[in-house]
Coordinates of C-alpha atoms (C1' of nucleotides) in Angstrom, one line a residue:
Chain A
M620 CA 4.3 -13.2 34.2
T621 CA 1.0 -14.9 34.3
G622 CA 0.5 -15.3 30.6
A623 CA 3.5 -17.6 29.9
T624 CA 2.1 -21.0 30.6
L625 CA -1.6 -20.9 30.2
R626 CA -3.0 -23.5 32.4
S627 CA -3.4 -26.0 29.6
D628 CA -3.0 -28.9 32.0
R629 CA -6.3 -30.3 33.3
S630 CA -6.0 -32.9 30.6
D631 CA -3.5 -35.2 32.5
V632 CA -4.7 -34.9 36.0
N633 CA -4.7 -38.7 36.1
H634 CA -1.1 -38.9 37.4
M635 CA 0.1 -37.9 40.9
R636 CA -2.3 -35.2 42.0
S637 CA -0.5 -34.2 45.1
V638 CA 2.8 -34.0 43.3
S639 CA 1.3 -31.9 40.6
V640 CA -0.1 -29.5 43.1
A641 CA 3.1 -29.4 45.1
L642 CA 5.2 -28.5 42.1
G643 CA 2.5 -26.0 41.1
V644 CA 2.8 -24.4 44.5
L645 CA 6.6 -24.3 44.2
E646 CA 6.2 -22.5 40.9
A647 CA 3.6 -20.1 42.2
V648 CA 5.8 -19.3 45.2
S649 CA 8.7 -18.5 42.9
E650 CA 6.5 -16.1 40.9
R651 CA 5.0 -14.1 43.8
Q652 CA 7.4 -14.5 46.7
P653 CA 7.2 -13.7 49.5
V654 CA 3.7 -15.1 49.6
G655 CA 1.2 -16.1 52.4
V656 CA -1.2 -19.0 52.7
S657 CA -4.4 -17.2 51.8
E658 CA -3.0 -15.4 48.8
L659 CA -1.6 -18.6 47.4
S660 CA -4.8 -20.6 48.0
R661 CA -6.7 -17.9 46.1
A662 CA -4.2 -17.7 43.2
M663 CA -4.2 -21.5 42.7
Q664 CA -7.8 -22.0 43.6
L665 CA -6.9 -24.4 46.3
P666 CA -8.5 -25.0 49.7
K667 CA -6.6 -23.0 52.2
S668 CA -5.7 -26.1 54.4
T669 CA -4.3 -27.8 51.4
A670 CA -2.2 -24.9 50.4
Q671 CA -0.8 -24.6 53.9
R672 CA 0.0 -28.3 54.0
M673 CA 1.9 -27.9 50.8
L674 CA 3.9 -24.9 52.1
L675 CA 4.7 -26.8 55.3
T676 CA 5.8 -29.8 53.4
L677 CA 7.9 -27.9 50.9
G678 CA 9.4 -26.1 53.8
E679 CA 10.3 -29.3 55.7
L680 CA 11.9 -30.6 52.5
G681 CA 14.0 -27.4 52.3
W682 CA 12.7 -25.9 49.0
I683 CA 11.1 -22.9 50.5
R684 CA 11.3 -21.1 53.8
A685 CA 9.5 -18.5 55.9
S686 CA 11.0 -15.1 55.9
P687 CA 12.8 -14.3 59.1
E688 CA 11.0 -11.0 59.6
E689 CA 7.5 -12.2 58.3
P690 CA 7.3 -15.8 59.6
T691 CA 4.1 -16.5 57.6
R692 CA 5.3 -15.5 54.2
W693 CA 7.3 -18.0 52.1
S694 CA 10.1 -17.6 49.7
L695 CA 12.4 -19.9 47.7
T696 CA 15.6 -21.2 49.1
T697 CA 18.6 -21.8 46.9
K698 CA 17.7 -25.4 46.6
A699 CA 15.7 -25.0 43.4
Q700 CA 18.6 -23.1 41.9
A701 CA 21.1 -25.7 43.0
I702 CA 19.1 -28.3 41.1
G703 CA 18.5 -26.1 38.1
S704 CA 22.1 -25.1 37.8
R705 CA 23.0 -28.8 37.1
H706 CA 21.1 -28.6 33.9
R707 CA 23.2 -30.6 31.4
G708 CA 25.9 -28.7 29.7
Q709 CA 24.6 -25.4 30.9
E710 CA 27.7 -24.7 33.0
E711 CA 30.2 -25.1 30.2
I712 CA 28.2 -23.0 27.8
R713 CA 27.7 -20.2 30.3
H714 CA 31.4 -20.2 31.1
I715 CA 32.4 -19.9 27.5
A716 CA 29.7 -17.5 26.5
L717 CA 29.9 -14.9 29.3
P718 CA 33.0 -13.1 28.1
A719 CA 31.6 -12.8 24.6
M720 CA 28.4 -11.5 26.1
H721 CA 30.2 -8.9 28.0
G722 CA 32.0 -7.9 24.9
L723 CA 28.7 -7.4 23.0
S724 CA 27.2 -5.6 26.0
A725 CA 30.1 -3.2 26.1
T726 CA 30.2 -2.4 22.3
T727 CA 26.4 -2.1 21.8
G728 CA 25.1 -1.1 25.2
E729 CA 22.1 -3.3 24.6
T730 CA 20.7 -6.3 26.5
V731 CA 22.5 -9.5 25.6
H732 CA 20.8 -12.9 25.7
L733 CA 22.2 -16.4 26.0
S734 CA 19.5 -18.9 25.0
V735 CA 19.2 -22.7 24.4
P736 CA 16.8 -24.6 22.2
E737 CA 14.5 -27.0 24.1
D738 CA 11.9 -29.0 22.1
R739 CA 10.2 -26.6 19.8
R740 CA 11.0 -23.6 22.0
I741 CA 13.9 -21.4 22.8
V742 CA 14.7 -20.8 26.5
L743 CA 16.5 -17.8 28.0
L744 CA 19.5 -19.2 30.0
D745 CA 21.2 -16.0 31.0
K746 CA 21.4 -12.3 30.2
I747 CA 23.3 -9.1 30.7
E748 CA 21.1 -6.1 30.9
G749 CA 21.9 -3.0 28.8
E750 CA 22.4 0.5 30.1
H751 CA 19.6 2.2 28.2
P752 CA 16.9 3.7 30.5
V753 CA 14.3 2.1 28.2
R754 CA 15.0 -1.6 27.7
T755 CA 13.2 -4.8 26.9
H756 CA 12.0 -6.8 29.8
T757 CA 12.8 -10.5 29.9
E758 CA 13.2 -13.2 32.5
V759 CA 15.7 -16.0 32.8
G760 CA 13.9 -19.3 32.3
R761 CA 11.2 -17.9 30.1
S762 CA 10.6 -19.5 26.7
A763 CA 9.1 -18.7 23.3
P764 CA 8.3 -20.7 20.2
L765 CA 11.3 -21.0 17.9
H766 CA 9.7 -19.2 15.0
T767 CA 8.9 -16.1 17.0
T768 CA 12.4 -15.1 18.0
A769 CA 15.7 -14.2 16.3
S770 CA 17.5 -16.8 18.4
G771 CA 15.0 -19.4 17.4
K772 CA 15.4 -18.7 13.7
A773 CA 19.2 -18.7 14.1
V774 CA 18.8 -22.2 15.6
L775 CA 16.5 -23.4 12.9
A776 CA 18.8 -22.1 10.2
A777 CA 21.7 -23.9 11.7
M778 CA 20.1 -27.4 12.0
P779 CA 19.6 -29.8 9.1
P780 CA 16.9 -28.4 6.9
A781 CA 14.8 -31.5 7.2
Q782 CA 14.9 -31.3 11.0
A783 CA 13.9 -27.6 10.9
A784 CA 11.0 -28.4 8.6
A785 CA 9.9 -31.2 10.8
L786 CA 9.9 -29.0 13.9
L787 CA 8.0 -26.3 12.1
G788 CA 5.5 -28.7 10.7
A789 CA 4.9 -30.7 13.8
A790 CA 2.1 -28.4 15.0
P791 CA 0.3 -25.3 13.7
L792 CA 2.5 -22.3 14.3
E793 CA 1.3 -19.8 16.9
A794 CA 1.1 -16.1 16.1
L795 CA 2.1 -14.0 19.1
T796 CA 1.7 -10.7 17.2
D797 CA 0.5 -9.4 13.8
H798 CA 4.1 -9.6 12.6
T799 CA 4.6 -13.3 13.5
D800 CA 5.1 -15.3 10.3
T801 CA 3.1 -18.6 10.7
D802 CA 3.6 -19.9 7.1
V803 CA 6.1 -22.8 7.2
E804 CA 7.2 -22.3 3.6
A805 CA 7.9 -18.6 4.1
I806 CA 9.9 -19.3 7.2
L807 CA 12.0 -21.9 5.5
Q808 CA 12.8 -19.4 2.8
E809 CA 13.7 -16.8 5.4
L810 CA 16.1 -19.3 6.9
E811 CA 18.1 -19.3 3.7
G812 CA 18.7 -15.6 4.2
V813 CA 19.8 -16.3 7.8
R814 CA 22.3 -18.9 6.6
R815 CA 23.7 -16.5 4.1
H816 CA 24.1 -13.6 6.5
G817 CA 25.1 -15.6 9.5
Y818 CA 22.5 -13.9 11.8
A819 CA 18.7 -13.7 12.2
V820 CA 16.6 -10.7 12.7
A821 CA 13.2 -10.5 14.3
V822 CA 11.2 -7.3 14.6
G823 CA 7.9 -7.4 16.5
T824 CA 7.4 -11.1 16.0
R825 CA 7.2 -12.0 19.7
H826 CA 6.1 -8.7 21.1
P827 CA 5.0 -5.7 19.0
D828 CA 7.7 -3.3 20.2
V829 CA 10.6 -5.7 20.7
A830 CA 13.3 -6.5 18.1
A831 CA 16.3 -8.8 18.2
V832 CA 19.3 -10.1 16.3
G833 CA 20.6 -13.5 17.0
A834 CA 23.3 -16.0 15.9
A835 CA 23.7 -19.7 16.8
I836 CA 26.6 -21.2 18.7
L837 CA 27.6 -24.6 17.3
S838 CA 29.1 -27.5 19.0
E839 CA 31.0 -30.6 17.8
P840 CA 29.2 -32.0 14.8
G841 CA 28.1 -28.5 13.8
Q842 CA 24.9 -28.6 15.7
P843 CA 23.3 -25.6 17.3
V844 CA 23.4 -25.8 21.1
A845 CA 22.8 -22.2 22.1
T846 CA 22.4 -18.7 20.7
L847 CA 23.6 -15.2 21.4
S848 CA 21.3 -12.3 20.7
L849 CA 20.6 -8.7 21.3
S850 CA 17.2 -7.7 22.5
L851 CA 16.1 -4.1 22.1
P852 CA 13.1 -1.8 21.4
S853 CA 12.2 -1.8 17.7
Q854 CA 12.5 2.0 17.6
R855 CA 16.1 1.8 18.4
F856 CA 16.8 -0.7 15.6
P857 CA 16.6 0.8 12.2
R858 CA 17.3 -1.4 9.2
R859 CA 20.8 0.1 8.7
L860 CA 21.8 -1.2 12.1
W861 CA 20.8 -4.8 11.2
P862 CA 24.1 -5.8 9.6
V863 CA 26.1 -3.8 12.1
Y864 CA 24.8 -5.6 15.2
G865 CA 24.2 -8.8 13.2
E866 CA 27.8 -9.2 12.3
Q867 CA 29.0 -8.4 15.8
V868 CA 26.6 -11.1 17.2
A869 CA 27.6 -13.5 14.5
R870 CA 31.3 -12.9 15.3
A871 CA 30.8 -13.4 19.0
A872 CA 28.8 -16.6 18.5
A873 CA 31.5 -17.9 16.1
E874 CA 34.1 -17.3 18.8
C875 CA 32.1 -19.3 21.3
S876 CA 31.6 -22.1 18.7
R877 CA 35.4 -22.2 18.2
Q878 CA 35.9 -22.7 22.0
L879 CA 33.4 -25.5 22.0
G880 CA 35.6 -27.2 19.4
W881 CA 33.8 -26.3 16.3
D882 CA 35.5 -24.2 13.7
P883 CA 33.2 -22.7 11.1
L884 CA 35.5 -22.7 8.1
P885 CA 33.5 -21.6 5.0
Chain B
M857 CA 26.0 -39.7 47.9
T858 CA 24.2 -42.9 48.5
G859 CA 24.2 -42.7 52.3
A860 CA 22.0 -39.7 52.4
T861 CA 18.7 -41.1 53.4
L862 CA 18.9 -44.6 54.9
R863 CA 15.6 -46.4 54.8
S864 CA 14.3 -45.1 58.1
D865 CA 13.7 -41.4 57.9
R866 CA 11.1 -41.6 60.5
S867 CA 10.8 -38.2 61.9
D868 CA 8.9 -36.3 59.2
V869 CA 7.2 -39.0 57.2
N870 CA 3.9 -37.7 58.5
H871 CA 3.6 -35.0 55.8
M872 CA 3.1 -35.6 52.1
R873 CA 4.9 -38.8 51.4
S874 CA 4.5 -38.8 47.6
V875 CA 5.6 -35.2 47.4
S876 CA 8.7 -35.9 49.4
V877 CA 9.5 -38.8 47.2
A878 CA 8.9 -36.8 44.0
L879 CA 11.2 -34.0 45.0
G880 CA 13.8 -36.5 46.1
V881 CA 13.6 -38.1 42.6
L882 CA 13.9 -34.7 41.0
E883 CA 17.1 -34.1 43.1
A884 CA 18.4 -37.5 42.3
V885 CA 17.9 -37.0 38.6
S886 CA 19.8 -33.7 38.8
E887 CA 22.7 -35.5 40.3
R888 CA 23.0 -38.4 38.0
Q889 CA 21.4 -37.3 34.7
P890 CA 20.8 -38.9 32.4
V891 CA 19.3 -41.7 34.5
G892 CA 17.1 -44.7 33.8
V893 CA 14.3 -46.2 35.9
S894 CA 16.2 -49.1 37.4
E895 CA 19.3 -47.2 38.4
L896 CA 17.1 -44.6 40.0
S897 CA 15.0 -47.1 41.9
R898 CA 18.2 -48.7 43.2
A899 CA 19.8 -45.4 44.3
M900 CA 16.7 -44.3 46.1
Q901 CA 15.7 -47.7 47.4
L902 CA 12.3 -47.3 45.7
P903 CA 10.1 -49.9 44.1
K904 CA 10.7 -49.7 40.4
S905 CA 7.1 -49.1 39.5
T906 CA 7.0 -46.2 41.9
A907 CA 10.2 -44.7 40.5
Q908 CA 8.8 -45.0 37.0
R909 CA 5.5 -43.3 38.0
M910 CA 7.5 -40.5 39.5
L911 CA 9.6 -40.0 36.4
L912 CA 6.5 -40.1 34.1
T913 CA 4.7 -37.6 36.4
L914 CA 7.7 -35.2 36.6
G915 CA 8.0 -35.5 32.8
E916 CA 4.3 -34.7 32.2
L917 CA 4.7 -31.7 34.5
G918 CA 7.7 -30.5 32.4
W919 CA 10.4 -30.8 35.0
I920 CA 12.4 -33.6 33.4
R921 CA 12.4 -35.1 29.9
A922 CA 13.6 -38.2 28.2
S923 CA 16.7 -37.7 26.0
P924 CA 15.9 -37.6 22.3
E925 CA 18.5 -40.3 21.5
E926 CA 18.0 -42.5 24.6
P927 CA 14.2 -42.3 25.2
T928 CA 14.4 -44.1 28.5
R929 CA 16.9 -42.0 30.3
W930 CA 15.8 -38.8 31.9
S931 CA 17.4 -35.4 32.4
L932 CA 16.4 -32.1 33.8
T933 CA 14.7 -29.4 31.7
T934 CA 15.3 -25.8 32.2
K935 CA 12.2 -25.5 34.4
A936 CA 14.0 -26.1 37.7
Q937 CA 16.5 -23.5 36.6
A938 CA 13.8 -21.0 35.7
I939 CA 12.3 -21.4 39.2
G940 CA 15.6 -21.2 40.9
S941 CA 16.8 -18.1 39.1
R942 CA 13.9 -16.2 40.7
H943 CA 15.5 -16.6 44.0
R944 CA 14.9 -13.4 45.9
G945 CA 17.3 -10.7 45.1
Q946 CA 19.6 -13.0 43.3
E947 CA 19.2 -11.4 39.9
E948 CA 20.1 -8.0 41.2
I949 CA 23.2 -9.2 43.0
R950 CA 24.4 -11.3 40.2
H951 CA 24.0 -8.4 37.8
I952 CA 26.0 -6.1 40.0
A953 CA 28.6 -8.5 41.0
L954 CA 29.5 -10.1 37.6
P955 CA 31.6 -7.2 36.3
A956 CA 33.6 -7.1 39.6
M957 CA 34.0 -10.9 39.4
H958 CA 35.4 -10.7 35.9
G959 CA 37.8 -8.0 37.1
L960 CA 39.1 -10.3 39.9
S961 CA 39.3 -13.2 37.5
A962 CA 41.4 -11.2 35.1
T963 CA 43.8 -9.7 37.6
T964 CA 44.3 -12.9 39.6
G965 CA 43.6 -15.7 37.2
E966 CA 42.0 -17.6 40.1
T967 CA 38.5 -19.0 40.5
V968 CA 36.0 -16.3 41.7
H969 CA 33.0 -17.2 43.8
L970 CA 29.8 -15.2 44.5
S971 CA 28.1 -16.7 47.6
V972 CA 25.1 -15.8 49.7
P973 CA 24.4 -16.6 53.4
E974 CA 21.4 -18.8 54.1
D975 CA 20.6 -19.8 57.7
R976 CA 23.9 -21.0 59.2
R977 CA 25.5 -21.9 55.9
I978 CA 27.0 -20.1 52.9
V979 CA 25.7 -21.1 49.5
L980 CA 27.6 -20.8 46.2
L981 CA 25.5 -18.7 43.9
D982 CA 27.8 -18.3 40.9
K983 CA 31.4 -18.6 39.9
I984 CA 34.0 -17.8 37.2
E985 CA 36.5 -20.5 36.8
G986 CA 40.2 -19.6 36.8
E987 CA 42.7 -20.4 34.0
H988 CA 45.1 -22.5 36.1
P989 CA 45.3 -26.1 35.0
V990 CA 45.0 -27.1 38.6
R991 CA 42.0 -25.6 40.3
T992 CA 39.6 -26.1 43.1
H993 CA 36.5 -28.0 42.2
T994 CA 33.1 -26.5 43.3
E995 CA 29.5 -26.7 42.3
V996 CA 27.0 -23.9 42.1
G997 CA 24.3 -24.5 44.7
R998 CA 26.6 -26.3 47.2
S999 CA 26.8 -25.0 50.7
A1000 CA 29.1 -25.2 53.7
P1001 CA 28.9 -24.1 57.3
L1002 CA 29.7 -20.4 57.8
H1003 CA 32.7 -21.0 60.1
T1004 CA 34.5 -23.3 57.6
T1005 CA 34.9 -20.8 54.7
A1006 CA 36.4 -17.4 54.1
S1007 CA 33.1 -16.2 52.7
G1008 CA 31.3 -17.3 55.8
K1009 CA 33.8 -15.6 58.1
A1010 CA 33.5 -12.4 56.1
V1011 CA 29.7 -12.6 56.5
L1012 CA 30.0 -13.3 60.3
A1013 CA 32.4 -10.4 60.7
A1014 CA 30.0 -8.0 58.9
M1015 CA 26.9 -8.7 60.9
P1016 CA 26.2 -7.5 64.4
P1017 CA 28.5 -9.3 66.8
A1018 CA 25.6 -10.5 68.9
Q1019 CA 24.0 -12.1 65.8
A1020 CA 27.3 -13.7 64.8
A1021 CA 27.7 -15.1 68.3
A1022 CA 24.1 -16.4 68.3
L1023 CA 24.6 -18.2 64.9
L1024 CA 27.9 -19.8 66.1
G1025 CA 26.5 -20.8 69.4
A1026 CA 23.2 -22.3 68.1
A1027 CA 24.7 -25.7 67.6
P1028 CA 28.0 -27.5 68.0
L1029 CA 30.4 -26.4 65.2
E1030 CA 31.3 -29.1 62.8
A1031 CA 35.0 -29.8 61.9
L1032 CA 35.4 -30.6 58.3
T1033 CA 39.2 -30.9 58.5
D1034 CA 41.9 -30.8 61.1
H1035 CA 42.3 -27.1 60.5
T1036 CA 38.6 -26.2 61.1
D1037 CA 38.4 -24.1 64.2
T1038 CA 35.4 -25.2 66.2
D1039 CA 35.9 -23.0 69.3
V1040 CA 33.3 -20.1 69.3
E1041 CA 35.5 -17.8 71.3
A1042 CA 38.5 -18.3 69.0
I1043 CA 36.4 -17.6 66.0
L1044 CA 34.8 -14.5 67.4
Q1045 CA 38.3 -13.2 68.1
E1046 CA 39.4 -14.0 64.5
L1047 CA 36.4 -12.0 63.3
E1048 CA 37.9 -8.9 64.8
G1049 CA 41.0 -9.4 62.6
V1050 CA 38.7 -9.8 59.6
R1051 CA 36.9 -6.5 60.4
R1052 CA 40.3 -4.8 60.7
H1053 CA 41.6 -6.0 57.4
G1054 CA 38.4 -6.0 55.5
Y1055 CA 38.8 -9.6 54.3
A1056 CA 38.8 -13.1 55.6
V1057 CA 41.3 -15.9 54.9
A1058 CA 40.6 -19.6 55.2
V1059 CA 43.3 -22.2 54.6
G1060 CA 42.3 -25.8 54.7
T1061 CA 39.3 -25.3 56.9
R1062 CA 36.8 -26.8 54.5
H1063 CA 39.0 -29.1 52.5
P1064 CA 42.6 -29.8 53.4
D1065 CA 44.1 -28.5 50.2
V1066 CA 41.8 -25.6 49.5
A1067 CA 42.3 -22.0 50.5
A1068 CA 40.2 -18.9 50.0
V1069 CA 40.0 -15.1 50.6
G1070 CA 36.6 -13.5 50.9
A1071 CA 35.0 -10.2 51.6
A1072 CA 31.4 -9.3 52.2
I1073 CA 29.0 -7.3 50.0
L1074 CA 26.8 -5.0 52.1
S1075 CA 23.3 -3.7 51.3
E1076 CA 21.2 -0.9 52.6
P1077 CA 21.4 -0.9 56.4
G1078 CA 25.0 -2.2 56.2
Q1079 CA 24.0 -5.8 56.4
P1080 CA 25.9 -8.5 54.5
V1081 CA 23.9 -10.0 51.7
A1082 CA 26.6 -11.8 49.7
T1083 CA 30.3 -12.3 49.4
L1084 CA 33.1 -12.3 46.8
S1085 CA 35.9 -14.8 47.3
L1086 CA 38.8 -16.4 45.5
S1087 CA 39.2 -20.1 45.8
L1088 CA 42.5 -21.7 45.1
P1089 CA 44.9 -24.5 46.1
S1090 CA 46.7 -23.9 49.4
Q1091 CA 50.1 -24.4 47.7
R1092 CA 49.4 -21.4 45.5
F1093 CA 48.6 -19.1 48.3
P1094 CA 51.6 -18.2 50.5
R1095 CA 51.1 -15.8 53.3
R1096 CA 52.6 -12.9 51.5
L1097 CA 49.8 -13.1 48.9
W1098 CA 47.1 -12.8 51.6
P1099 CA 47.0 -9.0 51.7
V1100 CA 47.5 -8.8 48.0
Y1101 CA 44.5 -10.8 47.0
G1102 CA 42.6 -9.8 50.2
E1103 CA 42.7 -6.1 49.3
Q1104 CA 41.7 -6.8 45.8
V1105 CA 38.7 -8.8 46.9
A1106 CA 37.8 -6.3 49.5
R1107 CA 37.9 -3.5 47.0
A1108 CA 35.7 -5.4 44.5
A1109 CA 33.2 -6.2 47.2
A1110 CA 33.1 -2.6 48.4
E1111 CA 32.4 -1.5 44.8
C1112 CA 29.4 -3.9 44.7
S1113 CA 28.2 -2.6 48.1
R1114 CA 28.3 0.9 46.7
Q1115 CA 26.2 -0.1 43.7
L1116 CA 23.7 -1.6 46.1
G1117 CA 23.3 1.7 47.8
W1118 CA 25.6 1.2 50.7
D1119 CA 28.7 3.4 50.9
P1120 CA 31.3 2.1 53.4
L1121 CA 32.7 5.4 54.6
P1122 CA 34.9 4.9 57.7
Chain C
dA1457 C1' 20.1 -70.7 24.4
dC1458 C1' 20.3 -68.9 28.6
dG1459 C1' 20.0 -65.7 32.5
dA1460 C1' 20.3 -61.0 33.9
dC1461 C1' 19.4 -57.0 32.9
dC1462 C1' 16.3 -53.3 31.0
dG1463 C1' 11.6 -50.4 30.7
dT1464 C1' 6.7 -51.1 30.9
dG1465 C1' 2.0 -52.2 32.5
dC1466 C1' -1.6 -54.0 35.5
dC1467 C1' -4.5 -53.9 39.7
dA1468 C1' -6.3 -55.0 44.6
dC1469 C1' -5.7 -52.8 48.8
dC1470 C1' -5.6 -49.4 52.4
dA1471 C1' -2.6 -45.6 53.8
dC1472 C1' -2.5 -41.1 52.5
dG1473 C1' -3.9 -36.8 51.1
dT1474 C1' -8.2 -34.2 51.0
dG1475 C1' -10.9 -30.2 52.1
dG1476 C1' -14.7 -28.6 54.9
dC1477 C1' -14.9 -26.4 59.1
dA1478 C1' -13.8 -23.9 63.4
dC1479 C1' -10.7 -21.3 66.3
dG1480 C1' -8.0 -17.2 68.0
dG1481 C1' -5.7 -13.0 66.6
dT1482 C1' -5.1 -8.8 63.9
dT1483 C1' -6.5 -5.4 60.5
dT1484 C1' -10.1 -2.8 58.2
dG1485 C1' -14.3 -0.1 57.8
dC1486 C1' -17.7 3.0 59.6
Chain D
dG1108 C1' -16.0 1.5 69.6
dC1109 C1' -17.8 -2.7 67.5
dA1110 C1' -18.4 -5.7 63.8
dA1111 C1' -17.0 -7.7 59.7
dA1112 C1' -13.3 -9.5 57.1
dC1113 C1' -9.2 -10.8 56.8
dC1114 C1' -5.2 -13.6 58.4
dG1115 C1' -2.6 -18.2 59.7
dT1116 C1' -3.4 -22.5 62.2
dG1117 C1' -5.3 -27.0 63.5
dC1118 C1' -8.5 -31.0 63.5
dC1119 C1' -10.5 -35.2 61.5
dA1120 C1' -14.0 -38.3 59.0
dC1121 C1' -14.0 -39.6 54.4
dG1122 C1' -12.9 -42.2 50.0
dT1123 C1' -9.8 -41.6 46.4
dG1124 C1' -5.3 -41.6 44.8
dG1125 C1' -0.9 -43.5 45.3
dT1126 C1' 1.4 -47.8 46.4
dG1127 C1' 4.3 -51.7 45.2
dG1128 C1' 4.3 -56.6 44.3
dC1129 C1' 4.2 -59.0 40.2
dA1130 C1' 4.5 -60.4 35.3
dC1131 C1' 5.5 -59.4 30.5
dG1132 C1' 8.4 -58.5 26.3
dG1133 C1' 12.8 -56.9 24.6
dT1134 C1' 18.0 -56.6 24.5
dC1135 C1' 22.0 -57.4 25.9
dG1136 C1' 26.5 -60.2 27.3
dT1137 C1' 28.2 -64.9 27.4

DNA sequence: ACGACCGTGCCACCACGTGGCACGGTTTGC
DNA sequence: GCAAACCGTGCCACGTGGTGGCACGGTCGT
């Protein structure tokens, strides 16, 4: 929720103040809809009149709308989603991956994630929630550093080693928990194991109680374009299950790769 | 879609010019990504320097990014999608409807649509493409007037008759094809048939060669919140198939309604 | 070698967005 | 019952932030 993108802006306030504020408002509305003027102005530390002008403007432009019952509280329209769903290549990948995701969901009963790499992070594109009464909580659109997730490691293992090393070395690695490995050398070595097994495992590296198994989906020249993964509580994931789930995920991901036109031979 | 905003949008220019332009740019980028500065400035009839400032700003704010290979052409990031996927209630509906959609897709082989009503229009929320080599082309996020689609008629038939009449009478009904019915009385009468059968059929009312069958998904107080529909070429949809597909769609929609807590007894 | 593109950068001007403030209505507290 | 504290709304003088014309260097196609 709030902790995802720490307000690390403040450095580049030089460009387009009003636009920056407007998009911030749009984001804030999406997080706490339906929301009123005052609540919003407090949350964003904005003058109330400014906040209202933003809401009115975004409303006129068709991005948000007042609820029919509560005409002073605003929510998103489908416009933002319409824009977002045009994200390049997303449609094709989703279409191909969904059946495989349902298969994994059916055989394991756990939450299945479809993610894509973006810069030095991995972004959750879609998910199918598991049936267990206790599950991991995630949100479509959220992202995490590559080295903190199973999906991220699967991606790193599937790209050219030099590129993986460059990505990991570009900036100091963040530790999200005590179990997050932040040593580049150690991670690069772990990636060899991932390549050997065909899947990556992460236990408590992003959140103390959450574990995951992931495998990369490869496209044309053998490059990773997405990942499939299972996300589940660490308690429900003893080491003996690693290869069980791991191989299922790897098989599902390979099937997606094949449909994308990339046949992993060896 | 060049003709959208001709130079003189004069009515609402009073509010937040730069924001309006920025969101317009965002939308334009989503439609023609990856796109460069000059192409964009031409398409939006904007000074090149302004267009570039917008792109840089949107980039700094994380909504778009330059392609790694072509550093001067911009595409969307997943941010817009992250925002859009928080659209109220969408997540729950998608989660419930997806299995039913796959069922329909498997038994019919046709493209399955999940749509939601918004104002006087019906918006495509998600879809599963069929297997036929010739299919209807649609895009998630696109919308159409209620009275031009099977989904829209299913929604109208499921809401209180007074509300349906109010929606239809609020403004003159647009005719998208020769087959679009624009007479309010005639449509209201057709809705009775929809209620009796449990599904709506539309042939050539939105596009000459496209047909559809749809049924509404109802939530708590019996109100329509979404629809399931099949979209297919008219040629592949002879009248004898109407009840076949119609009842399948209605059954799938009813199952979704039940999971939303609304049991259609009578 | 030329012109027609491209993406980039600068900067004087003044429209545009800003935000403090006040109003009327409704909910809360006592 | 009243007052205080909220709410959403609207106004408007101020000055800053956005505008867009213009020019530059690079890279095509011819």
